[in-house]
């Protein structure tokens, strides 16, 4: 890996393209190095994972809306939609919109956490949609997805967006644009321009994940994927982009990220820098192997804490039960405390009437329900009647978080053997006794107690879809996707599972399209 120093640059310096981050990412995207077997196997796992959570969400509100919009943009020979008949095809950017929303809705697919947050599986819907419309085979699809993961993971390692209240989809615009470029075998110039357009058009605020969180949280990455496809299309037709998009005097670093912070402090916006690692020429794209999926439908920083709650709940029940609890304090990382904990300062995170999107970003709610139920379910655990249960509300409101510098250090540790996303939990009972336990990583994490492999991905798929898909369709999809490197273009078009006739519930409201 090569570390690239990135900082704002005054226009008078005329920063050469070769020194611009977007150009370096484009160079990586056109590198013909083959994707190795281990990374290919994980790409297959993540396509299965995406399909699992997408099928489980087919009849939820945002997906019905996104699908309705996509269906107004039909195209013969276009891309397919999750759950829809295979002969229903739409323009690729609208398939990316509908399918990306379906993948993100349940907050249940893969994650990578470092300087910022990410769900790199969000790259798959736009890249797959373009592959289907443009007749690309399984090998091309693998190469495109590998590029998407490589760029997003390494941007997340190097550039923190949330510190500046920018939503993490701003890393998807460049990564999906580059992934589509690799998929289609585009030249460096086109990919360079598309990466820049992709970033320019996806810089949005983190209000989408603050306060009363709405359904836009599901749409956000789908918007970025759709935008990336449109950016690539424009650049394939010879159009350019704001440049240099990262380093420009009036651009993202200078006026939105750490350059803006320096300005606000009366300092030069050109001094603060970021370090973004990227593979060198001929170096395999293996970033997907650093990412991890979810066993539970909730924000990733709650995964280990859900597992911990399962075992601590039994201990609490043995010492007088949940009404005998005086307080529960989660000593955790800065990110967990300020994003899903009491450090966020969001009263909505303690509200029994809050939206599902808000509850899956409230570790106080999640930990209370996991303690009491000893299980986590993507529907039952968020049901309104579950959130409003009086004994749960009492317990929920006794839970708080506090930042612990050691957990923050471990969260950001570059050593994968030390990196942790959990907490130390201290339960104080009314009689003064204390129950204390901790867990650093989720059981399903690659270094966890029960790491996810192909068997677990398939089991997750079947658990989420067996009551929806016909057994023959489930078997067809699983058999096909596991042959991904050898799939023809026609077989790639069949990669989205089809729901039984009359299963899909449609949004009948009329919009503009």
CSV table of C-alpha atoms in Angstrom, one decimal:
chain,number,residue,atom,x,y,z
A,1,UNK,CA,0.0,0.0,0.0
A,2,UNK,CA,1.1,3.6,-0.7
A,3,UNK,CA,0.1,6.4,1.6
A,4,UNK,CA,-0.9,9.5,-0.2
A,5,UNK,CA,-0.9,12.9,1.6
A,6,UNK,CA,-3.9,15.0,0.6
A,7,UNK,CA,-4.5,18.6,1.4
A,8,UNK,CA,-6.0,21.8,-0.1
A,9,UNK,CA,-3.9,23.6,-2.6
A,10,UNK,CA,-4.3,27.3,-3.8
A,11,UNK,CA,-5.3,27.6,-7.5
A,12,UNK,CA,-2.1,29.5,-8.3
A,13,UNK,CA,0.0,26.4,-7.5
A,14,UNK,CA,-1.7,24.5,-10.4
A,15,UNK,CA,-1.6,21.1,-8.7
A,16,UNK,CA,-0.6,18.5,-11.3
A,17,UNK,CA,-3.2,15.8,-12.0
A,18,UNK,CA,-0.7,13.2,-11.1
A,19,UNK,CA,-0.6,14.6,-7.5
A,20,UNK,CA,-4.4,14.7,-7.1
A,21,UNK,CA,-6.2,12.0,-5.1
A,22,UNK,CA,-8.9,11.5,-7.7
A,23,UNK,CA,-6.2,10.8,-10.4
A,24,UNK,CA,-4.5,8.3,-8.1
A,25,UNK,CA,-7.8,6.5,-7.5
A,26,UNK,CA,-8.4,6.4,-11.2
A,27,UNK,CA,-4.9,4.9,-11.7
A,28,UNK,CA,-5.8,2.2,-9.2
A,29,UNK,CA,-9.2,1.6,-10.9
A,30,UNK,CA,-7.6,0.9,-14.3
A,31,UNK,CA,-4.9,-1.4,-12.9
A,32,UNK,CA,-5.5,-4.8,-14.7
A,33,UNK,CA,-4.4,-6.8,-11.6
A,34,UNK,CA,-6.7,-9.8,-11.1
A,35,UNK,CA,-8.9,-10.1,-8.0
A,36,UNK,CA,-7.6,-13.0,-5.9
A,37,UNK,CA,-9.6,-16.1,-4.9
A,38,UNK,CA,-10.1,-15.0,-1.3
A,39,UNK,CA,-11.4,-11.6,-2.3
A,40,UNK,CA,-13.6,-13.1,-5.0
A,41,UNK,CA,-15.1,-15.5,-2.4
A,42,UNK,CA,-15.9,-12.6,-0.1
A,43,UNK,CA,-17.5,-10.6,-3.0
A,44,UNK,CA,-19.8,-13.6,-3.5
A,45,UNK,CA,-20.6,-13.6,0.2
A,46,UNK,CA,-21.6,-9.9,0.1
A,47,UNK,CA,-23.8,-10.3,-2.9
A,48,UNK,CA,-25.6,-13.1,-1.0
A,49,UNK,CA,-25.7,-10.8,2.1
A,50,UNK,CA,-27.2,-7.9,0.1
A,51,UNK,CA,-29.8,-10.1,-1.4
A,52,UNK,CA,-30.8,-11.4,2.1
A,53,UNK,CA,-31.6,-8.1,3.6
A,54,UNK,CA,-33.1,-6.7,0.4
A,55,UNK,CA,-35.6,-9.5,0.0
A,56,UNK,CA,-36.5,-9.2,3.7
A,57,UNK,CA,-37.4,-5.5,3.1
A,58,UNK,CA,-39.3,-5.7,-0.2
A,59,UNK,CA,-42.6,-4.5,1.2
A,60,UNK,CA,-41.4,-1.9,3.6
A,61,UNK,CA,-42.3,1.7,2.8
A,62,UNK,CA,-39.1,3.2,1.4
A,63,UNK,CA,-38.6,0.2,-0.9
A,64,UNK,CA,-42.1,0.4,-2.2
A,65,UNK,CA,-41.6,4.0,-3.0
A,66,UNK,CA,-38.2,3.5,-4.6
A,67,UNK,CA,-39.5,0.5,-6.7
A,68,UNK,CA,-42.5,2.6,-7.9
A,69,UNK,CA,-40.1,5.3,-9.1
A,70,UNK,CA,-37.9,2.9,-10.8
A,71,UNK,CA,-40.7,1.2,-12.6
A,72,UNK,CA,-41.6,4.4,-14.3
A,73,UNK,CA,-38.2,4.3,-16.0
A,74,UNK,CA,-38.5,1.0,-17.9
A,75,UNK,CA,-35.9,0.0,-20.4
A,76,UNK,CA,-35.7,-3.1,-22.6
A,77,UNK,CA,-32.4,-4.8,-21.8
A,78,UNK,CA,-31.9,-2.7,-18.6
A,79,UNK,CA,-31.3,-3.9,-15.1
A,80,UNK,CA,-33.5,-5.9,-12.8
A,81,UNK,CA,-35.1,-5.1,-9.5
A,82,UNK,CA,-35.0,-7.2,-6.3
A,83,UNK,CA,-38.1,-9.3,-6.1
A,84,UNK,CA,-39.6,-8.2,-9.4
A,85,UNK,CA,-40.1,-10.5,-12.4
A,86,UNK,CA,-36.9,-11.1,-14.4
A,87,UNK,CA,-38.5,-9.6,-17.5
A,88,UNK,CA,-39.2,-6.3,-15.8
A,89,UNK,CA,-36.1,-4.2,-16.5
A,90,UNK,CA,-35.4,-0.5,-15.9
A,91,UNK,CA,-32.7,2.0,-16.6
A,92,UNK,CA,-29.6,1.1,-14.5
A,93,UNK,CA,-29.5,4.2,-12.4
A,94,UNK,CA,-33.1,3.6,-11.3
A,95,UNK,CA,-32.3,0.0,-10.5
A,96,UNK,CA,-29.5,1.2,-8.4
A,97,UNK,CA,-31.9,3.5,-6.6
A,98,UNK,CA,-34.5,0.9,-5.9
A,99,UNK,CA,-32.1,-2.0,-5.1
A,100,UNK,CA,-29.7,0.2,-3.0
A,101,UNK,CA,-32.6,1.4,-0.9
A,102,UNK,CA,-33.7,-2.3,-0.3
A,103,UNK,CA,-30.2,-3.2,0.7
A,104,UNK,CA,-29.8,-0.4,3.2
A,105,UNK,CA,-33.3,-0.3,4.8
A,106,UNK,CA,-32.8,-2.8,7.6
A,107,UNK,CA,-29.3,-1.6,8.6
A,108,UNK,CA,-28.3,-5.2,8.3
A,109,UNK,CA,-25.5,-5.5,5.7
A,110,UNK,CA,-21.7,-5.0,5.8
A,111,UNK,CA,-19.7,-2.3,7.5
A,112,UNK,CA,-16.2,-0.8,7.8
A,113,UNK,CA,-15.3,1.6,10.6
A,114,UNK,CA,-12.1,3.6,10.9
A,115,UNK,CA,-11.7,7.4,10.7
A,116,UNK,CA,-15.3,7.4,9.3
A,117,UNK,CA,-18.2,5.1,9.0
A,118,UNK,CA,-19.3,3.1,5.9
A,119,UNK,CA,-21.3,0.3,4.5
A,120,UNK,CA,-19.2,-0.7,1.5
A,121,UNK,CA,-21.8,-3.2,0.2
A,122,UNK,CA,-23.7,0.0,-0.9
A,123,UNK,CA,-21.3,-0.2,-3.9
A,124,UNK,CA,-22.8,-3.4,-5.2
A,125,UNK,CA,-26.3,-2.3,-6.4
A,126,UNK,CA,-25.0,0.4,-8.8
A,127,UNK,CA,-22.2,-1.7,-10.2
A,128,UNK,CA,-24.4,-4.7,-10.6
A,129,UNK,CA,-27.1,-2.6,-12.3
A,130,UNK,CA,-24.6,-1.2,-14.8
A,131,UNK,CA,-23.2,-4.7,-15.4
A,132,UNK,CA,-26.7,-6.0,-16.2
A,133,UNK,CA,-27.6,-3.1,-18.6
A,134,UNK,CA,-24.2,-3.1,-20.3
A,135,UNK,CA,-23.9,-6.9,-20.7
A,136,UNK,CA,-20.8,-7.5,-18.5
A,137,UNK,CA,-19.9,-10.9,-17.3
A,138,UNK,CA,-19.1,-12.2,-13.8
A,139,UNK,CA,-15.4,-11.5,-14.0
A,140,UNK,CA,-16.0,-7.9,-15.0
A,141,UNK,CA,-18.5,-7.6,-12.1
A,142,UNK,CA,-16.0,-8.9,-9.6
A,143,UNK,CA,-13.4,-6.5,-10.8
A,144,UNK,CA,-15.8,-3.6,-10.5
A,145,UNK,CA,-16.9,-4.5,-7.0
A,146,UNK,CA,-13.4,-5.0,-5.8
A,147,UNK,CA,-12.5,-1.4,-7.0
A,148,UNK,CA,-15.6,0.0,-5.2
A,149,UNK,CA,-14.7,-1.6,-1.9
A,150,UNK,CA,-11.0,-0.7,-2.3
A,151,UNK,CA,-11.7,3.0,-2.7
A,152,UNK,CA,-14.4,3.4,-0.1
A,153,UNK,CA,-12.5,1.5,2.6
A,154,UNK,CA,-9.4,3.5,2.0
A,155,UNK,CA,-11.2,6.8,2.0
A,156,UNK,CA,-12.8,5.8,5.3
A,157,UNK,CA,-9.4,5.0,6.7
A,158,UNK,CA,-8.0,8.4,5.7
A,159,UNK,CA,-10.8,11.0,5.7
A,160,UNK,CA,-13.2,11.7,8.5
A,161,UNK,CA,-16.4,13.2,7.2
A,162,UNK,CA,-18.7,13.0,10.3
A,163,UNK,CA,-16.3,15.3,12.3
A,164,UNK,CA,-17.5,18.0,9.9
A,165,UNK,CA,-21.1,16.9,9.9
A,166,UNK,CA,-20.9,15.5,6.4
A,167,UNK,CA,-22.7,12.2,5.7
A,168,UNK,CA,-20.5,9.2,4.8
A,169,UNK,CA,-22.2,8.7,1.4
A,170,UNK,CA,-19.7,11.3,0.1
A,171,UNK,CA,-17.2,8.4,0.0
A,172,UNK,CA,-19.7,6.3,-2.1
A,173,UNK,CA,-19.9,8.8,-4.9
A,174,UNK,CA,-16.2,8.4,-5.8
A,175,UNK,CA,-16.0,4.7,-5.0
A,176,UNK,CA,-19.1,3.6,-7.0
A,177,UNK,CA,-18.0,5.9,-9.9
A,178,UNK,CA,-14.6,4.2,-10.0
A,179,UNK,CA,-16.2,0.7,-9.6
A,180,UNK,CA,-18.4,1.3,-12.6
A,181,UNK,CA,-15.4,2.6,-14.5
A,182,UNK,CA,-13.4,-0.6,-13.8
A,183,UNK,CA,-16.4,-2.7,-14.6
A,184,UNK,CA,-16.7,-1.1,-18.1
A,185,UNK,CA,-13.0,-0.9,-18.7
A,186,UNK,CA,-13.0,2.8,-19.1
A,187,UNK,CA,-9.9,4.8,-19.5
A,188,UNK,CA,-8.2,6.8,-16.7
A,189,UNK,CA,-9.4,10.2,-17.9
A,190,UNK,CA,-13.0,9.2,-17.8
A,191,UNK,CA,-12.8,7.6,-14.4
A,192,UNK,CA,-10.9,10.6,-13.0
A,193,UNK,CA,-13.6,13.0,-14.1
A,194,UNK,CA,-16.4,10.6,-12.9
A,195,UNK,CA,-14.8,10.3,-9.4
A,196,UNK,CA,-14.7,14.0,-9.1
A,197,UNK,CA,-18.3,14.4,-10.3
A,198,UNK,CA,-19.3,11.6,-7.9
A,199,UNK,CA,-17.9,13.4,-4.9
A,200,UNK,CA,-19.1,16.8,-5.9
A,201,UNK,CA,-22.7,15.6,-6.2
A,202,UNK,CA,-22.9,13.5,-3.0
A,203,UNK,CA,-21.6,15.9,-0.3
A,204,UNK,CA,-24.7,16.0,2.1
A,205,UNK,CA,-25.1,16.6,5.8
A,206,UNK,CA,-25.3,14.2,8.7
A,207,UNK,CA,-28.7,15.5,9.7
A,208,UNK,CA,-29.9,12.4,7.9
A,209,UNK,CA,-28.7,10.4,11.0
A,210,UNK,CA,-29.5,13.0,13.7
A,211,UNK,CA,-32.5,13.6,15.8
A,212,UNK,CA,-35.7,12.0,14.4
A,213,UNK,CA,-34.1,9.8,11.8
A,214,UNK,CA,-36.3,9.4,8.7
A,215,UNK,CA,-36.5,6.9,5.9
A,216,UNK,CA,-33.9,9.0,4.0
A,217,UNK,CA,-31.3,7.0,5.8
A,218,UNK,CA,-32.2,4.1,3.5
A,219,UNK,CA,-32.4,6.3,0.4
A,220,UNK,CA,-29.1,8.1,1.0
A,221,UNK,CA,-26.6,5.5,-0.3
A,222,UNK,CA,-29.0,4.6,-3.1
A,223,UNK,CA,-28.9,8.3,-4.1
A,224,UNK,CA,-25.1,8.2,-4.1
A,225,UNK,CA,-25.1,5.0,-6.3
A,226,UNK,CA,-27.6,6.5,-8.7
A,227,UNK,CA,-25.6,9.7,-8.8
A,228,UNK,CA,-22.4,7.8,-9.5
A,229,UNK,CA,-23.9,6.1,-12.6
A,230,UNK,CA,-25.1,9.4,-13.9
A,231,UNK,CA,-21.6,10.9,-13.3
A,232,UNK,CA,-19.9,8.1,-15.3
A,233,UNK,CA,-22.4,8.5,-18.1
A,234,UNK,CA,-21.7,12.2,-18.5
A,235,UNK,CA,-18.0,11.7,-18.4
A,236,UNK,CA,-18.2,8.9,-21.0
A,237,UNK,CA,-19.8,11.5,-23.3
A,238,UNK,CA,-16.8,13.8,-22.8
A,239,UNK,CA,-17.9,16.0,-19.9
A,240,UNK,CA,-15.6,17.1,-17.1
A,241,UNK,CA,-15.9,17.8,-13.4
A,242,UNK,CA,-15.0,20.4,-10.8
A,243,UNK,CA,-11.2,19.9,-10.4
A,244,UNK,CA,-9.3,19.2,-8.4
A,245,UNK,CA,-12.2,18.1,-6.3
A,246,UNK,CA,-10.4,17.2,-3.1
A,247,UNK,CA,-7.6,19.7,-3.2
A,248,UNK,CA,-9.1,22.7,-4.9
A,249,UNK,CA,-9.0,26.1,-3.3
A,250,UNK,CA,-12.8,26.4,-3.0
A,251,UNK,CA,-13.5,22.7,-2.8
A,252,UNK,CA,-14.2,19.9,-0.3
A,253,UNK,CA,-11.1,19.9,1.9
A,254,UNK,CA,-10.6,23.6,1.9
A,255,UNK,CA,-14.2,24.8,2.6
A,256,UNK,CA,-15.9,21.7,4.1
A,257,UNK,CA,-13.5,19.4,5.9
A,258,UNK,CA,-10.3,20.1,7.8
A,259,UNK,CA,-9.3,23.1,5.8
A,260,UNK,CA,-12.6,24.8,6.8
A,261,UNK,CA,-11.8,24.0,10.5
A,262,UNK,CA,-8.4,25.6,10.1
A,263,UNK,CA,-10.0,28.7,8.5
A,264,UNK,CA,-12.4,28.9,11.5
A,265,UNK,CA,-9.4,28.9,13.8
A,266,UNK,CA,-7.7,31.7,11.8
A,267,UNK,CA,-5.1,29.3,10.3
A,268,UNK,CA,-4.2,28.4,6.8
A,269,UNK,CA,-6.6,26.0,5.1
A,270,UNK,CA,-3.7,24.5,3.1
A,271,UNK,CA,-1.7,23.1,6.0
A,272,UNK,CA,-4.0,20.3,7.5
A,273,UNK,CA,-3.7,17.1,5.6
A,274,UNK,CA,-5.1,13.6,5.3
A,275,UNK,CA,-3.3,10.3,4.6
A,276,UNK,CA,-5.2,8.0,2.2
A,277,UNK,CA,-3.7,4.6,1.5
A,278,UNK,CA,-4.1,2.9,-1.9
A,279,UNK,CA,-2.7,-0.2,-3.5
A,280,UNK,CA,0.3,0.3,-5.7
A,281,UNK,CA,0.5,-0.9,-9.3
A,282,UNK,CA,0.0,-4.6,-9.6
A,283,UNK,CA,-1.0,-4.9,-6.0
A,284,UNK,CA,-4.3,-6.9,-5.5
A,285,UNK,CA,-7.4,-5.1,-4.3
A,286,UNK,CA,-8.2,-6.8,-1.0
A,287,UNK,CA,-9.9,-4.2,1.1
A,288,UNK,CA,-13.1,-6.1,1.1
A,289,UNK,CA,-11.4,-8.6,3.4
A,290,UNK,CA,-11.1,-5.9,6.1
A,291,UNK,CA,-14.9,-5.4,6.2
A,292,UNK,CA,-17.4,-7.3,8.2
A,293,UNK,CA,-21.1,-8.0,8.1
A,294,UNK,CA,-23.9,-7.9,10.7
A,295,UNK,CA,-25.5,-10.8,12.5
A,296,UNK,CA,-28.1,-8.3,14.0
A,297,UNK,CA,-30.2,-5.7,12.3
A,298,UNK,CA,-28.8,-2.6,14.0
A,299,UNK,CA,-26.1,0.0,13.7
A,300,UNK,CA,-22.7,-1.8,13.6
A,301,UNK,CA,-21.4,-0.4,16.9
A,302,UNK,CA,-24.2,-2.2,18.7
A,303,UNK,CA,-23.3,-5.6,17.3
A,304,UNK,CA,-20.9,-6.6,20.1
A,305,UNK,CA,-23.1,-5.0,22.7
A,306,UNK,CA,-26.1,-7.1,21.6
A,307,UNK,CA,-24.0,-10.2,22.0
A,308,UNK,CA,-22.8,-9.0,25.4
A,309,UNK,CA,-26.4,-8.2,26.4
A,310,UNK,CA,-27.5,-11.8,25.7
A,311,UNK,CA,-25.1,-13.1,28.3
A,312,UNK,CA,-25.5,-10.3,30.8
A,313,UNK,CA,-29.3,-10.5,30.8
A,314,UNK,CA,-29.1,-14.0,32.3
A,315,UNK,CA,-26.9,-12.7,35.1
A,316,UNK,CA,-29.2,-9.8,35.9
A,317,UNK,CA,-32.2,-12.1,36.0
A,318,UNK,CA,-30.3,-14.2,38.5
A,319,UNK,CA,-29.8,-11.2,40.8
A,320,UNK,CA,-33.3,-9.9,41.2
A,321,UNK,CA,-34.4,-9.1,37.6
A,322,UNK,CA,-34.5,-6.0,35.5
A,323,UNK,CA,-36.6,-3.9,37.9
A,324,UNK,CA,-33.8,-4.3,40.5
A,325,UNK,CA,-31.4,-2.5,38.2
A,326,UNK,CA,-30.4,1.0,39.4
A,327,UNK,CA,-28.2,2.0,36.5
A,328,UNK,CA,-26.3,0.7,33.5
A,329,UNK,CA,-23.3,2.6,32.1
A,330,UNK,CA,-21.6,1.7,28.8
A,331,UNK,CA,-18.0,2.7,28.8
A,332,UNK,CA,-17.3,2.9,25.1
A,333,UNK,CA,-15.6,4.8,22.2
A,334,UNK,CA,-16.1,8.3,21.1
A,335,UNK,CA,-18.0,7.2,18.0
A,336,UNK,CA,-20.4,5.0,19.9
A,337,UNK,CA,-21.0,7.6,22.7
A,338,UNK,CA,-21.7,10.5,20.3
A,339,UNK,CA,-23.5,8.7,17.4
A,340,UNK,CA,-25.7,6.1,19.1
A,341,UNK,CA,-25.3,6.9,22.8
A,342,UNK,CA,-26.3,9.6,25.2
A,343,UNK,CA,-23.5,11.8,24.0
A,344,UNK,CA,-25.5,12.5,20.9
A,345,UNK,CA,-27.8,14.6,23.0
A,346,UNK,CA,-30.9,13.4,21.0
A,347,UNK,CA,-34.0,13.0,23.2
A,348,UNK,CA,-35.5,11.0,20.4
A,349,UNK,CA,-33.1,8.1,21.3
A,350,UNK,CA,-35.0,7.7,24.5
A,351,UNK,CA,-38.5,8.1,23.0
A,352,UNK,CA,-40.8,5.0,22.8
A,353,UNK,CA,-42.6,6.7,19.9
A,354,UNK,CA,-39.4,7.1,17.9
A,355,UNK,CA,-39.1,5.8,14.3
A,356,UNK,CA,-37.4,2.5,13.6
A,357,UNK,CA,-34.5,4.4,12.0
A,358,UNK,CA,-34.0,6.3,15.3
A,359,UNK,CA,-34.3,3.2,17.5
A,360,UNK,CA,-31.6,1.4,15.5
A,361,UNK,CA,-29.3,4.3,16.3
A,362,UNK,CA,-30.1,4.2,20.1
A,363,UNK,CA,-27.8,1.8,21.9
A,364,UNK,CA,-29.8,2.5,25.0
A,365,UNK,CA,-32.9,1.0,23.5
A,366,UNK,CA,-31.0,-1.8,21.7
A,367,UNK,CA,-29.2,-2.9,24.9
A,368,UNK,CA,-32.4,-2.8,27.0
A,369,UNK,CA,-34.3,-5.0,24.5
A,370,UNK,CA,-31.4,-7.4,24.0
A,371,UNK,CA,-31.0,-7.8,27.7
A,372,UNK,CA,-34.7,-8.7,28.3
A,373,UNK,CA,-35.3,-10.8,25.2
A,374,UNK,CA,-32.0,-12.6,24.8
A,375,UNK,CA,-32.5,-12.3,21.0
A,376,UNK,CA,-32.6,-9.7,18.3
A,377,UNK,CA,-35.0,-9.8,15.4
A,378,UNK,CA,-35.2,-7.3,12.5
A,379,UNK,CA,-38.9,-6.9,12.9
A,380,UNK,CA,-40.0,-7.9,16.3
A,381,UNK,CA,-37.3,-6.0,18.2
A,382,UNK,CA,-38.4,-2.7,16.6
A,383,UNK,CA,-42.2,-3.2,16.7
A,384,UNK,CA,-44.0,-0.2,18.3
A,385,UNK,CA,-45.6,-2.5,20.9
A,386,UNK,CA,-42.1,-3.7,21.8
A,387,UNK,CA,-40.7,-0.2,22.1
A,388,UNK,CA,-43.6,1.0,24.3
A,389,UNK,CA,-43.5,-1.9,26.8
A,390,UNK,CA,-43.4,-0.2,30.2
A,391,UNK,CA,-40.8,-2.5,31.8
A,392,UNK,CA,-38.6,-1.9,28.8
A,393,UNK,CA,-39.0,1.9,28.9
A,394,UNK,CA,-38.0,1.8,32.6
A,395,UNK,CA,-34.9,-0.2,31.9
A,396,UNK,CA,-34.0,1.8,28.8
A,397,UNK,CA,-34.1,5.1,30.7
A,398,UNK,CA,-31.6,3.7,33.2
A,399,UNK,CA,-28.9,3.2,30.5
A,400,UNK,CA,-26.3,5.8,29.6
A,401,UNK,CA,-23.0,5.9,27.8
A,402,UNK,CA,-19.7,7.5,28.6
A,403,UNK,CA,-16.6,7.9,26.4
A,404,UNK,CA,-13.6,5.9,27.6
A,405,UNK,CA,-10.3,7.0,26.0
A,406,UNK,CA,-9.1,3.4,25.9
A,407,UNK,CA,-12.1,2.2,23.9
A,408,UNK,CA,-11.6,5.2,21.6
A,409,UNK,CA,-8.0,4.3,21.1
A,410,UNK,CA,-8.9,0.7,20.3
A,411,UNK,CA,-11.6,1.8,17.9
A,412,UNK,CA,-9.0,3.6,15.8
A,413,UNK,CA,-6.2,1.1,16.3
A,414,UNK,CA,-4.5,0.1,13.0
A,415,UNK,CA,-3.8,-3.3,14.5
A,416,UNK,CA,-6.7,-5.6,13.5
A,417,UNK,CA,-6.0,-7.8,16.5
A,418,UNK,CA,-6.6,-4.8,18.8
A,419,UNK,CA,-9.3,-2.9,17.0
A,420,UNK,CA,-12.6,-3.0,19.0
A,421,UNK,CA,-16.1,-1.7,18.6
A,422,UNK,CA,-17.7,-2.7,21.9
A,423,UNK,CA,-17.7,-1.5,25.5
A,424,UNK,CA,-17.3,-2.3,29.1
A,425,UNK,CA,-20.7,-2.4,30.8
A,426,UNK,CA,-21.2,-1.7,34.5
A,427,UNK,CA,-24.6,-2.7,35.9
A,428,UNK,CA,-25.4,-1.3,39.4
A,429,UNK,CA,-28.2,-3.0,41.2
A,430,UNK,CA,-30.5,-1.3,43.8
A,431,UNK,CA,-28.8,-3.3,46.5
A,432,UNK,CA,-25.4,-1.9,45.6
A,433,UNK,CA,-24.0,-5.0,44.0
A,434,UNK,CA,-22.3,-4.6,40.6
A,435,UNK,CA,-22.3,-6.7,37.5
A,436,UNK,CA,-19.5,-5.9,35.0
A,437,UNK,CA,-18.5,-7.4,31.7
A,438,UNK,CA,-17.1,-6.3,28.4
A,439,UNK,CA,-16.9,-7.4,24.7
A,440,UNK,CA,-14.7,-5.8,22.1
A,441,UNK,CA,-15.9,-7.4,18.9
A,442,UNK,CA,-19.1,-9.1,17.7
A,443,UNK,CA,-19.3,-12.8,17.6
A,444,UNK,CA,-19.8,-12.7,13.8
A,445,UNK,CA,-16.6,-10.5,13.3
A,446,UNK,CA,-13.7,-12.3,11.5
A,447,UNK,CA,-11.9,-12.4,14.8
A,448,UNK,CA,-15.1,-13.0,16.9
A,449,UNK,CA,-16.4,-16.1,18.6
A,450,UNK,CA,-18.4,-17.3,15.6
A,451,UNK,CA,-16.9,-15.7,12.5
A,452,UNK,CA,-19.2,-15.5,9.4
A,453,UNK,CA,-18.2,-17.8,6.5
A,454,UNK,CA,-20.1,-18.9,3.4
A,455,UNK,CA,-22.2,-21.2,5.6
A,456,UNK,CA,-23.3,-18.4,7.8
A,457,UNK,CA,-24.0,-16.0,4.8
A,458,UNK,CA,-26.2,-18.7,3.3
A,459,UNK,CA,-28.0,-19.3,6.6
A,460,UNK,CA,-28.6,-15.6,7.0
A,461,UNK,CA,-30.1,-15.6,3.5
A,462,UNK,CA,-32.4,-18.5,4.2
A,463,UNK,CA,-33.4,-17.2,7.6
A,464,UNK,CA,-34.5,-13.8,6.1
A,465,UNK,CA,-36.0,-15.1,2.9
A,466,UNK,CA,-37.4,-18.6,3.4
A,467,UNK,CA,-40.9,-17.3,4.3
A,468,UNK,CA,-40.8,-15.1,1.1
A,469,UNK,CA,-39.0,-16.9,-1.7
A,470,UNK,CA,-40.1,-20.2,-3.2
A,471,UNK,CA,-37.5,-22.9,-2.3
A,472,UNK,CA,-36.7,-23.4,-6.0
A,473,UNK,CA,-35.9,-19.7,-6.5
A,474,UNK,CA,-33.8,-19.6,-3.4
A,475,UNK,CA,-31.8,-22.6,-4.6
A,476,UNK,CA,-31.5,-21.1,-8.1
A,477,UNK,CA,-30.0,-17.8,-6.8
A,478,UNK,CA,-27.6,-19.5,-4.4
A,479,UNK,CA,-26.3,-21.9,-7.0
A,480,UNK,CA,-25.9,-19.2,-9.6
A,481,UNK,CA,-24.1,-16.6,-7.4
A,482,UNK,CA,-21.6,-19.1,-6.2
A,483,UNK,CA,-20.4,-19.5,-9.8
A,484,UNK,CA,-19.9,-15.8,-10.1
A,485,UNK,CA,-16.4,-15.8,-11.8
A,486,UNK,CA,-17.7,-18.0,-14.6
A,487,UNK,CA,-21.1,-16.3,-15.2
A,488,UNK,CA,-22.0,-15.0,-18.6
A,489,UNK,CA,-23.6,-11.6,-19.1
A,490,UNK,CA,-27.1,-13.3,-19.4
A,491,UNK,CA,-26.5,-15.1,-16.1
A,492,UNK,CA,-25.4,-11.8,-14.4
A,493,UNK,CA,-28.8,-10.4,-15.4
A,494,UNK,CA,-30.4,-13.2,-13.3
A,495,UNK,CA,-28.6,-12.4,-10.1
A,496,UNK,CA,-31.5,-10.7,-8.3
A,497,UNK,CA,-33.9,-13.2,-6.6
A,498,UNK,CA,-37.5,-13.0,-7.8
A,499,UNK,CA,-40.4,-13.0,-5.3
A,500,UNK,CA,-43.5,-15.2,-5.9
A,501,UNK,CA,-46.3,-13.7,-8.0
A,502,UNK,CA,-48.6,-11.4,-5.9
A,503,UNK,CA,-46.0,-11.1,-3.1
A,504,UNK,CA,-45.0,-7.5,-3.8
A,505,UNK,CA,-47.1,-4.8,-2.3
A,506,UNK,CA,-46.8,-1.6,-4.4
A,507,UNK,CA,-47.0,2.1,-3.5
A,508,UNK,CA,-50.1,3.3,-5.5
A,509,UNK,CA,-49.5,7.0,-4.7
A,510,UNK,CA,-48.8,9.2,-7.8
A,511,UNK,CA,-45.7,11.3,-8.1
A,512,UNK,CA,-44.1,13.3,-10.9
A,513,UNK,CA,-42.6,10.3,-12.8
